[in-house]
Backbone as JSON, one array per atom type, in Angstrom:
{
  "sequence": "MASTEPEHEHREEEEAPANDDEDTGAQVAPIVKLEEIAVTTGEEDETSILDLKAKLYRFDKDGNQWKERGAGSVKFLKHKESGKVRLVMRQSKTLKICANHLLLPTMTVQEHAGNEKSCVWHATDFADGELKDELFCIRFASIENNKTFMETFQEVAESQKNKEENKDASATAAILEKLSVEEKKIEEKEEVPVGSEKETKSDAEKTEKKDEEPASSA",
  "N": [[16.06, 95.31, 137.79], [15.7, 92.14, 136.35], [18.26, 89.81, 135.37], [18.74, 88.9, 131.96], [20.39, 86.92, 130.97], [21.11, 83.55, 130.58], [21.59, 81.24, 133.28], [23.26, 79.03, 132.88], [25.25, 79.73, 131.18], [27.01, 81.21, 132.62], [27.99, 79.29, 134.31], [29.41, 77.67, 132.52], [31.51, 79.34, 131.78], [32.86, 79.55, 134.21], [33.64, 76.89, 134.62], [35.3, 76.3, 132.51], [38.14, 74.67, 131.17], [41.7, 75.36, 131.67], [43.97, 76.71, 129.18], [45.85, 74.3, 127.54], [48.25, 74.84, 126.2], [49.34, 76.95, 127.45], [51.94, 78.71, 128.84], [53.21, 78.29, 131.97], [55.56, 78.91, 133.23], [56.8, 77.29, 135.04], [59.29, 75.04, 136.11], [60.22, 71.69, 135.9], [62.11, 69.43, 137.69], [64.2, 66.62, 136.84], [63.45, 63.41, 138.06], [65.37, 61.31, 138.34], [68.74, 61.41, 138.01], [70.73, 60.83, 135.3], [73.88, 59.39, 134.64], [76.85, 59.48, 132.57], [78.2, 56.58, 131.37], [81.23, 54.88, 130.85], [81.67, 52.63, 128.23], [83.13, 49.54, 127.89], [84.81, 47.26, 125.67], [86.67, 45.34, 125.94], [88.52, 45.2, 124.02], [90.26, 47.23, 123.92], [93.02, 47.17, 124.29], [93.94, 46.02, 122.01], [94.74, 45.52, 118.49], [93.0, 45.58, 115.51], [93.33, 43.22, 112.86], [91.94, 42.09, 110.99], [88.63, 42.24, 109.73], [85.53, 41.15, 108.99], [82.29, 40.6, 107.53], [80.13, 37.89, 108.31], [78.67, 34.58, 108.59], [78.26, 32.33, 111.31], [78.73, 28.97, 112.24], [78.44, 26.09, 114.37], [79.38, 22.7, 115.1], [77.11, 20.43, 116.23], [77.54, 17.79, 118.2], [75.89, 15.93, 119.42], [73.43, 16.11, 118.13], [74.43, 15.69, 115.69], [74.72, 17.65, 113.55], [74.95, 20.84, 111.93], [74.79, 23.89, 113.65], [73.49, 27.14, 113.77], [75.44, 29.89, 115.0], [75.35, 32.61, 114.88], [75.1, 35.75, 113.04], [77.4, 38.29, 111.97], [80.19, 40.38, 112.71], [83.39, 39.14, 112.12], [86.53, 39.12, 113.7], [90.13, 39.49, 113.77], [92.15, 39.99, 116.43], [94.99, 41.57, 117.62], [97.0, 41.59, 120.34], [98.55, 44.38, 121.86], [100.82, 44.31, 123.51], [101.58, 41.6, 124.26], [101.44, 40.39, 121.73], [99.84, 38.26, 120.98], [97.18, 36.69, 119.11], [93.72, 36.76, 118.84], [90.63, 35.3, 117.76], [87.51, 36.83, 117.38], [84.08, 37.05, 117.35], [81.02, 38.7, 117.09], [77.49, 39.01, 117.36], [75.42, 40.9, 115.05], [73.24, 42.58, 115.87], [72.69, 42.17, 118.67], [75.21, 42.14, 119.79], [76.24, 39.95, 121.05], [78.67, 37.54, 121.98], [79.86, 35.25, 119.66], [82.03, 33.62, 119.05], [85.27, 33.21, 120.57], [88.43, 32.86, 120.85], [91.94, 31.98, 121.0], [94.34, 32.15, 118.34], [96.34, 29.6, 117.62], [99.61, 27.99, 117.1], [99.26, 25.38, 116.44], [96.89, 25.21, 115.03], [94.77, 24.76, 112.14], [93.12, 25.76, 109.11], [90.6, 24.91, 106.74], [89.02, 24.72, 103.51], [85.5, 24.38, 103.34], [83.9, 21.39, 102.33], [82.7, 21.38, 99.08], [81.84, 23.97, 99.11], [82.88, 27.07, 98.3], [82.76, 29.43, 99.57], [82.91, 28.99, 102.22], [84.58, 27.81, 105.27], [86.3, 25.68, 107.56], [87.3, 24.88, 111.01], [89.05, 23.66, 113.93], [88.81, 24.52, 117.41], [89.61, 25.64, 120.76], [87.24, 27.0, 122.51], [85.94, 29.98, 124.12], [83.53, 31.36, 124.26], [81.11, 30.88, 125.62], [81.74, 31.32, 128.2], [83.2, 29.25, 129.26], [85.82, 26.87, 128.65], [85.6, 25.12, 125.63], [85.82, 22.51, 123.34], [85.49, 23.05, 119.98], [84.04, 22.62, 116.72], [84.13, 24.72, 114.09], [82.26, 26.36, 111.54], [82.38, 28.84, 109.02], [80.72, 31.17, 106.97], [80.93, 33.24, 104.13], [80.02, 36.14, 102.21], [81.24, 36.23, 99.79], [83.64, 34.62, 97.6], [86.14, 35.73, 97.64], [86.36, 36.96, 100.23], [86.31, 34.74, 101.82], [88.79, 33.47, 101.08], [90.52, 35.5, 101.9], [90.12, 35.37, 104.66], [91.0, 32.73, 105.3], [93.73, 32.84, 104.41], [94.74, 34.84, 106.05], [94.36, 33.65, 108.55], [96.06, 31.43, 108.41], [98.54, 32.7, 108.18], [98.74, 34.11, 110.61], [98.79, 31.99, 112.39], [101.21, 30.71, 111.61], [102.97, 32.79, 112.3], [102.73, 32.84, 115.06], [103.73, 30.46, 115.67], [106.46, 30.68, 114.97], [107.01, 32.62, 116.75], [106.77, 31.25, 119.16], [108.79, 29.38, 118.85], [111.04, 30.98, 118.86], [110.87, 32.0, 121.4], [111.23, 29.71, 122.96], [113.77, 29.08, 122.2], [115.16, 31.23, 123.18], [114.72, 30.84, 125.89], [116.03, 28.39, 126.31], [118.68, 29.07, 125.68], [119.15, 30.89, 127.87], [118.99, 29.13, 129.99], [121.22, 27.41, 129.46], [123.3, 29.35, 129.59], [123.19, 29.99, 132.32], [123.78, 27.58, 133.48], [126.46, 27.26, 132.57], [127.7, 29.37, 133.91], [127.37, 28.63, 136.53], [128.89, 26.25, 136.58], [131.38, 27.25, 136.09], [131.84, 28.75, 138.44], [131.95, 26.69, 140.32], [134.31, 25.29, 139.4], [136.17, 27.27, 139.93], [136.06, 27.34, 142.64], [137.01, 24.92, 143.43], [139.73, 24.91, 142.67], [143.03, 25.34, 144.08], [144.7, 28.14, 145.32], [147.98, 29.12, 144.21], [149.72, 30.7, 145.73], [148.82, 30.44, 148.35], [149.52, 27.79, 148.9], [152.31, 27.88, 149.0], [152.7, 29.52, 151.2], [151.77, 27.89, 153.18], [153.62, 25.79, 153.18], [155.9, 27.15, 153.98], [155.22, 28.0, 156.54], [155.25, 25.52, 157.78], [157.86, 24.73, 157.59], [159.07, 26.64, 159.25], [158.01, 25.86, 161.69], [159.22, 23.38, 162.1], [162.02, 24.06, 162.36], [161.93, 25.48, 164.66], [161.39, 23.55, 166.51], [163.68, 22.1, 166.47], [165.63, 23.68, 167.62], [167.79, 23.99, 170.53], [166.73, 23.98, 173.91], [167.0, 26.91, 175.83], [169.5, 27.41, 178.43], [169.01, 27.51, 181.9]],
  "CA": [[15.63, 94.52, 136.63], [16.31, 90.83, 136.36], [19.17, 89.55, 134.2], [18.14, 88.05, 130.96], [21.39, 85.93, 130.56], [20.81, 82.26, 131.19], [22.54, 80.87, 134.35], [24.24, 77.88, 132.52], [26.39, 80.3, 130.48], [28.0, 81.64, 133.68], [28.62, 78.08, 134.84], [30.38, 77.2, 131.49], [32.69, 80.14, 131.82], [33.6, 79.24, 135.38], [34.17, 75.6, 134.64], [36.08, 76.13, 131.37], [39.54, 74.32, 131.5], [42.76, 76.29, 131.27], [44.58, 76.36, 127.98], [46.97, 73.38, 127.73], [49.5, 75.41, 125.62], [49.75, 78.13, 128.21], [53.25, 78.62, 129.56], [53.15, 78.79, 133.34], [56.92, 79.27, 133.65], [57.28, 76.45, 136.04], [60.33, 74.09, 135.7], [60.1, 70.41, 136.66], [63.41, 68.81, 137.75], [64.12, 65.24, 136.61], [63.49, 62.5, 139.26], [66.57, 60.57, 138.49], [69.81, 61.95, 137.21], [71.55, 59.82, 134.61], [75.31, 59.71, 134.4], [77.49, 58.81, 131.48], [79.04, 55.34, 131.81], [82.14, 54.41, 129.84], [81.44, 51.31, 127.85], [84.39, 48.91, 127.4], [84.52, 46.07, 124.93], [87.65, 44.38, 126.16], [89.32, 45.24, 122.86], [90.97, 48.52, 123.97], [94.52, 46.97, 124.17], [94.2, 45.15, 120.79], [94.58, 46.04, 117.2], [92.24, 44.71, 114.51], [94.04, 43.01, 111.69], [90.94, 41.51, 110.06], [87.24, 42.47, 110.1], [84.67, 40.81, 107.87], [80.98, 40.15, 107.85], [79.94, 36.48, 108.0], [77.7, 33.81, 109.42], [79.07, 31.32, 111.97], [77.99, 27.69, 112.64], [79.15, 25.08, 115.22], [78.87, 21.37, 114.86], [76.54, 19.78, 117.3], [77.87, 16.31, 118.12], [74.78, 15.16, 119.87], [72.46, 16.09, 116.98], [75.12, 15.33, 114.37], [74.36, 18.51, 112.64], [75.53, 22.2, 112.02], [73.77, 24.86, 114.26], [73.97, 28.58, 113.56], [75.8, 30.62, 116.17], [74.95, 34.02, 114.69], [75.65, 36.55, 111.92], [77.96, 39.54, 112.45], [81.55, 40.72, 112.24], [84.44, 38.31, 112.69], [87.7, 39.91, 113.81], [91.36, 38.93, 114.3], [92.59, 41.04, 117.26], [96.33, 41.33, 118.04], [97.36, 42.33, 121.57], [99.63, 45.35, 121.68], [101.95, 43.95, 124.33], [101.91, 40.18, 124.15], [101.52, 39.94, 120.38], [98.99, 37.15, 120.75], [96.05, 37.09, 118.29], [92.55, 36.03, 119.07], [89.46, 35.44, 116.86], [86.39, 37.23, 118.15], [82.96, 37.29, 116.47], [79.8, 39.17, 117.77], [76.15, 39.15, 116.54], [75.27, 42.28, 114.62], [72.19, 43.38, 116.65], [72.81, 42.07, 120.16], [76.68, 42.11, 120.02], [76.6, 38.8, 121.85], [79.84, 36.91, 121.5], [79.59, 33.93, 119.03], [83.3, 32.92, 119.12], [86.29, 33.9, 121.24], [89.53, 31.91, 121.11], [93.28, 32.31, 120.52], [94.84, 31.49, 117.18], [97.46, 28.87, 118.07], [100.4, 27.5, 116.01], [98.8, 24.08, 115.95], [95.53, 25.29, 114.4], [94.68, 24.83, 110.69], [91.83, 26.04, 108.54], [90.44, 24.36, 105.45], [87.76, 25.0, 102.83], [84.44, 23.43, 103.53], [83.74, 20.55, 101.11], [81.54, 21.73, 98.24], [81.46, 25.39, 99.23], [84.09, 27.9, 98.16], [82.55, 30.61, 100.45], [83.0, 28.56, 103.62], [85.76, 27.07, 105.71], [86.06, 25.03, 108.9], [88.49, 24.75, 111.81], [88.83, 23.21, 115.31], [89.33, 25.5, 118.34], [89.12, 25.58, 122.14], [86.58, 28.36, 122.56], [85.55, 30.55, 125.47], [82.41, 32.22, 124.0], [80.1, 30.6, 126.6], [82.26, 31.48, 129.57], [84.05, 28.12, 129.76], [86.56, 26.34, 127.52], [84.97, 24.04, 124.9], [86.37, 22.01, 122.07], [84.43, 23.26, 119.03], [84.35, 22.6, 115.3], [83.41, 25.85, 113.57], [82.21, 26.6, 110.09], [82.05, 30.19, 108.76], [80.38, 31.41, 105.57], [81.04, 34.65, 103.81], [79.22, 36.55, 101.13], [82.03, 36.17, 98.55], [84.75, 33.64, 97.7], [87.31, 36.56, 98.01], [86.38, 37.12, 101.63], [86.7, 33.45, 102.47], [90.19, 33.32, 100.85], [91.25, 36.45, 102.76], [90.04, 34.88, 106.02], [91.84, 31.6, 105.4], [95.08, 33.21, 104.24], [95.17, 35.55, 107.24], [94.28, 32.65, 109.63], [97.29, 30.62, 108.34], [99.66, 33.63, 108.46], [98.8, 34.38, 112.02], [99.19, 30.64, 113.05], [102.63, 30.6, 111.36], [103.72, 33.81, 113.03], [102.73, 32.43, 116.45], [104.65, 29.3, 115.71], [107.8, 31.23, 114.95], [107.26, 33.36, 118.05], [106.97, 30.24, 120.24], [110.14, 28.84, 118.72], [112.05, 32.05, 119.32], [110.72, 32.05, 122.89], [111.78, 28.48, 123.49], [115.25, 29.13, 121.93], [115.72, 32.26, 124.22], [114.63, 30.19, 127.28], [117.08, 27.35, 126.34], [119.94, 29.87, 125.8], [119.29, 31.44, 129.19], [119.32, 28.0, 130.88], [122.58, 27.04, 129.19], [124.2, 30.33, 130.11], [123.11, 29.9, 133.73], [124.59, 26.34, 133.86], [127.87, 27.52, 132.34], [128.25, 30.24, 134.96], [127.45, 27.83, 137.82], [130.02, 25.34, 136.48], [132.59, 28.05, 136.19], [131.99, 29.03, 139.85], [132.38, 25.38, 140.95], [135.67, 25.07, 139.11], [137.04, 28.26, 140.7], [136.06, 27.04, 144.1], [137.82, 23.69, 143.61], [141.13, 25.29, 142.46], [143.76, 25.84, 145.19], [145.63, 29.18, 144.9], [149.42, 28.68, 144.33], [150.26, 31.52, 146.82], [148.4, 29.81, 149.63], [150.24, 26.58, 149.08], [153.7, 28.26, 149.38], [152.65, 30.04, 152.53], [151.54, 26.73, 154.07], [154.9, 25.09, 153.36], [156.87, 28.05, 154.71], [154.86, 27.9, 157.98], [155.63, 24.21, 158.26], [159.35, 24.76, 157.79], [159.35, 27.42, 160.53], [157.68, 25.1, 162.9], [160.25, 22.3, 162.25], [163.24, 24.65, 162.86], [161.67, 25.91, 166.05], [161.49, 22.35, 167.27], [165.14, 21.6, 166.47], [166.47, 24.55, 168.46], [167.88, 23.52, 171.95], [166.14, 24.91, 174.89], [168.03, 27.72, 176.55], [169.82, 27.03, 179.82], [168.4, 28.43, 182.91]],
  "C": [[16.33, 93.22, 136.67], [17.15, 90.62, 135.16], [18.56, 88.61, 133.29], [19.13, 86.92, 130.52], [21.09, 84.61, 131.3], [21.93, 81.8, 132.22], [23.6, 79.89, 133.87], [25.38, 78.52, 131.78], [27.43, 80.71, 131.46], [28.71, 80.4, 134.16], [29.74, 77.54, 133.8], [31.67, 77.98, 131.55], [33.51, 79.87, 133.06], [34.27, 77.89, 135.31], [35.01, 75.32, 133.39], [37.57, 75.82, 131.76], [40.57, 75.33, 130.96], [43.34, 75.84, 129.97], [45.78, 75.53, 128.18], [48.32, 73.99, 127.25], [49.99, 76.64, 126.47], [51.03, 77.83, 129.01], [53.19, 79.21, 130.92], [54.48, 79.25, 133.85], [57.5, 78.33, 134.7], [58.23, 75.39, 135.47], [60.29, 72.84, 136.56], [61.48, 69.69, 136.54], [63.24, 67.28, 137.57], [64.29, 64.51, 137.98], [64.83, 61.82, 139.51], [67.56, 61.14, 137.51], [70.72, 60.8, 136.59], [72.95, 60.33, 134.34], [75.84, 58.94, 133.27], [78.39, 57.67, 132.07], [79.93, 54.98, 130.57], [81.94, 52.95, 129.52], [82.75, 50.74, 127.35], [84.07, 47.63, 126.72], [85.56, 44.99, 125.23], [88.67, 44.34, 124.98], [90.23, 46.5, 122.8], [92.48, 48.28, 123.71], [94.86, 46.12, 122.95], [94.0, 45.91, 119.51], [93.91, 45.06, 116.17], [93.04, 44.57, 113.23], [93.13, 42.35, 110.55], [89.54, 41.85, 110.6], [86.28, 42.26, 108.94], [83.31, 40.4, 108.34], [80.8, 38.61, 107.43], [78.97, 35.86, 108.85], [78.41, 32.63, 109.95], [78.15, 30.17, 112.39], [78.96, 26.93, 113.52], [78.52, 23.76, 114.99], [78.39, 20.78, 116.19], [76.74, 18.26, 117.34], [76.72, 15.52, 118.47], [73.77, 15.0, 118.8], [73.05, 15.7, 115.61], [74.74, 16.26, 113.31], [75.01, 19.95, 112.94], [74.38, 23.08, 112.66], [74.34, 26.27, 114.16], [74.19, 29.22, 114.95], [75.41, 32.13, 116.06], [75.67, 34.63, 113.41], [76.21, 37.9, 112.44], [79.34, 39.73, 111.87], [82.55, 39.72, 112.94], [85.83, 39.15, 112.62], [88.9, 39.08, 114.27], [91.99, 40.2, 115.07], [94.02, 40.71, 117.87], [96.62, 42.21, 119.21], [98.6, 43.2, 121.41], [100.89, 45.01, 122.37], [102.44, 42.57, 124.16], [102.11, 39.7, 122.68], [100.65, 38.79, 120.01], [97.74, 37.61, 119.98], [94.88, 36.15, 118.67], [91.48, 36.25, 117.96], [88.2, 35.77, 117.74], [85.22, 37.53, 117.09], [81.7, 37.6, 117.4], [78.63, 39.27, 116.79], [75.96, 40.57, 116.29], [74.37, 43.11, 115.52], [72.47, 43.4, 118.16], [74.29, 42.17, 120.68], [77.06, 41.02, 120.98], [77.75, 38.06, 121.13], [79.51, 35.54, 120.95], [80.86, 33.03, 119.15], [84.36, 33.8, 119.78], [87.35, 32.88, 121.62], [90.85, 32.46, 120.45], [93.52, 31.57, 119.17], [96.18, 30.93, 117.53], [98.28, 28.32, 116.92], [99.95, 26.16, 115.53], [97.51, 24.04, 115.22], [95.75, 25.42, 112.89], [93.27, 25.11, 110.26], [91.78, 25.48, 107.14], [89.11, 24.7, 104.85], [86.76, 23.95, 103.07], [84.06, 22.72, 102.22], [82.47, 21.06, 100.39], [81.08, 23.17, 98.38], [82.63, 26.32, 99.31], [83.93, 29.12, 99.07], [82.62, 30.29, 101.87], [84.26, 27.88, 104.02], [85.52, 26.63, 107.12], [87.41, 24.95, 109.61], [88.1, 24.3, 113.18], [89.44, 24.33, 116.16], [88.82, 25.19, 119.76], [88.59, 26.96, 122.41], [86.05, 28.68, 123.89], [84.29, 31.46, 125.29], [81.33, 32.05, 125.14], [80.61, 30.74, 127.99], [83.01, 30.25, 130.14], [84.66, 27.47, 128.45], [85.83, 25.12, 126.95], [85.69, 23.79, 123.64], [85.33, 22.15, 121.01], [85.0, 23.06, 117.62], [83.44, 23.69, 114.68], [83.36, 25.83, 112.08], [81.75, 28.05, 109.82], [81.78, 30.41, 107.29], [80.38, 32.84, 105.26], [80.19, 34.92, 102.52], [79.88, 36.29, 99.76], [83.14, 35.11, 98.79], [86.02, 34.43, 98.08], [87.46, 36.65, 99.52], [86.81, 35.83, 102.37], [88.23, 33.23, 102.28], [90.96, 34.26, 101.72], [91.32, 35.93, 104.21], [91.05, 33.73, 106.23], [93.33, 31.91, 105.31], [95.6, 33.91, 105.55], [95.26, 34.62, 108.45], [95.65, 31.94, 109.6], [98.56, 31.49, 108.65], [99.8, 33.89, 109.92], [99.28, 33.09, 112.8], [100.69, 30.48, 112.87], [103.46, 31.5, 112.18], [103.79, 33.43, 114.52], [103.65, 31.3, 116.7], [106.06, 29.77, 115.81], [108.07, 31.94, 116.26], [107.51, 32.41, 119.17], [108.37, 29.59, 120.08], [111.22, 29.72, 119.14], [112.12, 32.13, 120.84], [111.43, 30.84, 123.56], [113.32, 28.49, 123.3], [115.87, 30.09, 122.94], [115.76, 31.56, 125.6], [115.82, 29.17, 127.4], [118.47, 28.0, 126.48], [120.16, 30.42, 127.2], [119.66, 30.33, 130.13], [120.82, 27.54, 130.75], [123.61, 28.03, 129.77], [124.27, 30.27, 131.67], [123.94, 28.66, 134.13], [126.07, 26.52, 133.72], [128.48, 28.39, 133.4], [128.34, 29.53, 136.26], [128.56, 26.89, 137.73], [131.36, 26.02, 136.68], [132.87, 28.4, 137.7], [132.51, 27.86, 140.65], [133.8, 25.2, 140.68], [136.61, 25.93, 139.85], [137.14, 27.89, 142.12], [136.95, 25.76, 144.37], [139.3, 23.95, 143.41], [141.82, 25.81, 143.78], [144.75, 26.88, 144.78], [147.05, 28.75, 145.19], [150.06, 29.52, 145.49], [149.95, 30.94, 148.14], [149.18, 28.62, 149.9], [151.67, 26.88, 149.51], [153.72, 28.72, 150.8], [152.49, 28.93, 153.53], [152.84, 26.0, 154.3], [155.91, 25.91, 154.18], [156.52, 28.06, 156.21], [155.24, 26.57, 158.5], [157.1, 24.16, 158.52], [159.74, 25.55, 159.04], [159.08, 26.65, 161.72], [158.69, 24.04, 163.19], [161.53, 22.92, 162.84], [163.14, 25.06, 164.29], [161.76, 24.7, 166.99], [162.86, 21.79, 167.46], [166.01, 22.46, 167.41], [166.48, 24.06, 169.86], [167.24, 24.55, 172.88], [167.2, 25.65, 175.63], [168.16, 27.35, 177.97], [169.26, 28.05, 180.81], [169.57, 29.37, 183.43]]
}
Protein backbone atom coordinates (compact mmCIF):
# COMPACT_ATOMS: atom_id res chain seq x y z
CA MET A 1 0.00 0.00 0.00
CA ALA A 2 1.34 3.43 -0.89
CA SER A 3 2.13 5.89 1.89
CA THR A 4 -0.37 8.67 2.33
CA GLU A 5 2.15 11.04 4.07
CA PRO A 6 3.33 13.89 1.85
CA GLU A 7 7.02 13.75 0.91
CA HIS A 8 7.71 17.38 1.91
CA GLU A 9 7.01 16.56 5.59
CA HIS A 10 9.91 14.08 5.57
CA ARG A 11 12.18 16.68 4.01
CA GLU A 12 11.32 19.23 6.74
CA GLU A 13 12.19 16.73 9.47
CA GLU A 14 15.55 15.95 7.83
CA GLU A 15 16.43 19.61 7.26
CA ALA A 16 15.29 20.87 10.69
CA PRO A 17 18.18 22.75 12.41
CA ALA A 18 19.56 21.55 15.71
CA ASN A 19 18.46 23.31 18.88
CA ASP A 20 20.80 26.27 19.61
CA ASP A 21 20.42 25.82 23.38
CA GLU A 22 21.54 22.23 23.28
CA ASP A 23 24.70 21.61 25.33
CA THR A 24 27.15 19.61 23.28
CA GLY A 25 29.71 19.43 26.09
CA ALA A 26 32.47 20.88 23.88
CA GLN A 27 34.90 23.39 25.46
CA VAL A 28 36.49 26.12 23.37
CA ALA A 29 39.89 27.34 24.55
CA PRO A 30 40.67 31.08 24.20
CA ILE A 31 42.87 31.98 21.27
CA VAL A 32 44.90 34.58 23.20
CA LYS A 33 45.79 34.29 26.87
CA LEU A 34 45.77 37.63 28.65
CA GLU A 35 48.17 38.20 31.53
CA GLU A 36 47.81 40.67 34.36
CA ILE A 37 50.06 43.69 34.00
CA ALA A 38 51.04 45.80 36.99
CA VAL A 39 50.15 49.43 36.27
CA THR A 40 52.52 52.02 37.73
CA THR A 41 51.70 55.71 38.07
CA GLY A 42 55.15 56.96 39.07
CA GLU A 43 53.71 58.01 42.43
CA GLU A 44 54.59 54.83 44.35
CA ASP A 45 57.50 56.49 46.22
CA GLU A 46 55.53 59.61 47.09
CA THR A 47 52.99 60.63 49.72
CA SER A 48 50.01 62.82 48.85
CA ILE A 49 49.74 65.88 51.09
CA LEU A 50 46.98 67.56 49.04
CA ASP A 51 44.30 66.23 46.66
CA LEU A 52 41.58 68.54 45.31
CA LYS A 53 39.26 68.69 42.31
CA ALA A 54 39.86 71.68 40.04
CA LYS A 55 40.10 73.01 36.49
CA LEU A 56 43.49 74.14 35.15
CA TYR A 57 44.34 76.81 32.58
CA ARG A 58 47.60 77.96 30.99
CA PHE A 59 48.28 81.36 29.49
CA ASP A 60 48.90 81.29 25.74
CA LYS A 61 51.37 84.07 24.99
CA ASP A 62 50.88 83.88 21.22
CA GLY A 63 47.10 84.20 21.45
CA ASN A 64 47.25 86.40 24.56
CA GLN A 65 44.52 84.35 26.24
CA TRP A 66 43.86 81.61 28.80
CA LYS A 67 43.47 78.06 27.45
CA GLU A 68 42.01 75.16 29.36
CA ARG A 69 44.41 72.30 30.16
CA GLY A 70 41.86 70.00 31.73
CA ALA A 71 39.69 69.22 34.74
CA GLY A 72 40.67 66.65 37.34
CA SER A 73 42.58 66.14 40.58
CA VAL A 74 45.52 68.34 41.56
CA LYS A 75 47.96 66.79 44.02
CA PHE A 76 51.00 67.78 46.04
CA LEU A 77 53.24 64.70 46.22
CA LYS A 78 56.16 64.49 48.66
CA HIS A 79 58.98 62.07 47.89
CA LYS A 80 59.63 59.66 50.75
CA GLU A 81 63.45 59.86 50.48
CA SER A 82 64.42 63.25 49.05
CA GLY A 83 61.56 65.20 50.67
CA LYS A 84 60.98 67.17 47.46
CA VAL A 85 57.40 68.07 46.61
CA ARG A 86 55.89 68.26 43.14
CA LEU A 87 52.55 69.39 41.80
CA VAL A 88 50.80 66.85 39.57
CA MET A 89 47.40 67.20 37.91
CA ARG A 90 45.66 64.62 35.71
CA GLN A 91 42.48 64.82 33.67
CA SER A 92 39.61 62.89 35.28
CA LYS A 93 38.64 60.62 32.37
CA THR A 94 41.84 60.13 30.37
CA LEU A 95 44.32 60.54 33.29
CA LYS A 96 46.46 62.63 30.94
CA ILE A 97 48.92 64.83 32.80
CA CYS A 98 47.97 68.52 32.77
CA ALA A 99 50.75 69.80 35.03
CA ASN A 100 53.90 68.27 36.49
CA HIS A 101 56.54 70.40 38.21
CA LEU A 102 58.46 70.78 41.46
CA LEU A 103 57.46 73.32 44.10
CA LEU A 104 60.59 75.43 44.55
CA PRO A 105 61.53 77.95 47.26
CA THR A 106 61.44 80.81 44.73
CA MET A 107 57.83 80.12 43.68
CA THR A 108 54.84 82.15 44.87
CA VAL A 109 51.10 81.87 44.32
CA GLN A 110 48.53 84.66 44.37
CA GLU A 111 44.79 85.01 44.03
CA HIS A 112 43.54 85.64 40.52
CA ALA A 113 42.24 89.20 40.16
CA GLY A 114 38.48 89.38 40.60
CA ASN A 115 37.97 85.69 41.41
CA GLU A 116 38.30 84.31 44.94
CA LYS A 117 38.02 80.74 43.69
CA SER A 118 41.09 80.98 41.43
CA CYS A 119 44.83 81.59 41.81
CA VAL A 120 47.86 81.91 39.52
CA TRP A 121 51.57 81.03 39.62
CA HIS A 122 54.62 80.65 37.37
CA ALA A 123 56.41 77.30 37.00
CA THR A 124 58.85 75.39 34.83
CA ASP A 125 56.57 72.54 33.82
CA PHE A 126 57.29 69.10 32.36
CA ALA A 127 53.76 67.91 31.50
CA ASP A 128 54.45 67.83 27.74
CA GLY A 129 57.72 65.90 28.07
CA GLU A 130 59.95 68.97 27.94
CA LEU A 131 60.61 71.88 30.30
CA LYS A 132 58.48 74.93 29.58
CA ASP A 133 57.99 78.19 31.45
CA GLU A 134 54.25 78.37 32.09
CA LEU A 135 51.80 80.73 33.76
CA PHE A 136 49.05 78.60 35.33
CA CYS A 137 45.63 79.49 36.63
CA ILE A 138 43.57 77.00 38.63
CA ARG A 139 39.91 77.31 39.56
CA PHE A 140 38.17 75.46 42.38
CA ALA A 141 34.51 74.85 43.19
CA SER A 142 34.76 76.78 46.46
CA ILE A 143 36.70 79.63 48.06
CA GLU A 144 37.76 77.29 50.87
CA ASN A 145 39.49 74.89 48.48
CA ASN A 146 41.31 77.76 46.81
CA LYS A 147 42.55 79.03 50.18
CA THR A 148 43.66 75.53 51.18
CA PHE A 149 45.60 75.19 47.91
CA MET A 150 47.32 78.56 48.28
CA GLU A 151 48.22 78.04 51.94
CA THR A 152 49.65 74.57 51.33
CA PHE A 153 51.52 75.86 48.27
CA GLN A 154 53.23 78.58 50.33
CA GLU A 155 53.97 76.25 53.25
CA VAL A 156 55.67 73.75 50.94
CA ALA A 157 57.71 76.49 49.22
CA GLU A 158 58.87 77.82 52.62
CA SER A 159 59.79 74.32 53.85
CA GLN A 160 61.83 73.73 50.68
CA LYS A 161 63.59 77.07 51.26
CA ASN A 162 64.54 76.09 54.81
CA LYS A 163 65.71 72.71 53.57
CA GLU A 164 67.95 74.33 50.94
CA GLU A 165 69.39 76.72 53.54
CA ASN A 166 70.18 73.82 55.89
CA LYS A 167 71.73 71.92 53.02
CA ASP A 168 73.92 74.89 52.07
CA ALA A 169 74.92 75.42 55.70
CA SER A 170 75.91 71.75 56.07
CA ALA A 171 77.90 71.89 52.86
CA THR A 172 79.70 75.06 53.99
CA ALA A 173 80.50 73.53 57.38
CA ALA A 174 81.91 70.43 55.69
CA ILE A 175 84.14 72.58 53.44
CA LEU A 176 85.44 74.64 56.39
CA GLU A 177 86.13 71.49 58.38
CA LYS A 178 88.06 70.02 55.46
CA LEU A 179 90.11 73.20 55.07
CA SER A 180 90.95 73.31 58.80
CA VAL A 181 92.14 69.69 58.71
CA GLU A 182 94.32 70.36 55.67
CA GLU A 183 95.84 73.49 57.28
CA LYS A 184 96.60 71.50 60.43
CA LYS A 185 98.39 68.84 58.39
CA ILE A 186 100.49 71.50 56.63
CA GLU A 187 101.49 73.10 59.96
CA GLU A 188 102.51 69.73 61.41
CA LYS A 189 104.58 69.04 58.31
CA GLU A 190 106.43 72.36 58.55
CA GLU A 191 107.35 71.95 62.26
CA VAL A 192 110.80 70.40 62.93
CA PRO A 193 110.86 67.87 65.80
CA VAL A 194 113.10 68.93 68.76
CA GLY A 195 114.57 65.45 69.18
CA SER A 196 115.75 65.34 65.58
CA GLU A 197 117.57 68.68 65.96
CA LYS A 198 119.54 67.43 69.01
CA GLU A 199 120.52 64.26 67.24
CA THR A 200 121.79 66.29 64.30
CA LYS A 201 123.99 68.48 66.55
CA SER A 202 125.36 65.43 68.36
CA ASP A 203 126.32 63.77 65.11
CA ALA A 204 128.14 66.94 63.99
CA GLU A 205 130.13 67.11 67.26
CA LYS A 206 131.20 63.48 66.89
CA THR A 207 132.45 64.17 63.39
CA GLU A 208 134.52 67.18 64.55
CA LYS A 209 136.18 65.21 67.40
CA LYS A 210 137.06 62.42 65.02
CA ASP A 211 138.80 64.88 62.70
CA GLU A 212 140.84 66.35 65.58
CA GLU A 213 142.28 62.96 66.72
CA PRO A 214 145.89 62.38 65.47
CA ALA A 215 146.40 59.58 63.11
CA SER A 216 147.92 56.47 64.76
CA SER A 217 151.58 55.80 63.98
CA ALA A 218 152.37 52.86 61.88
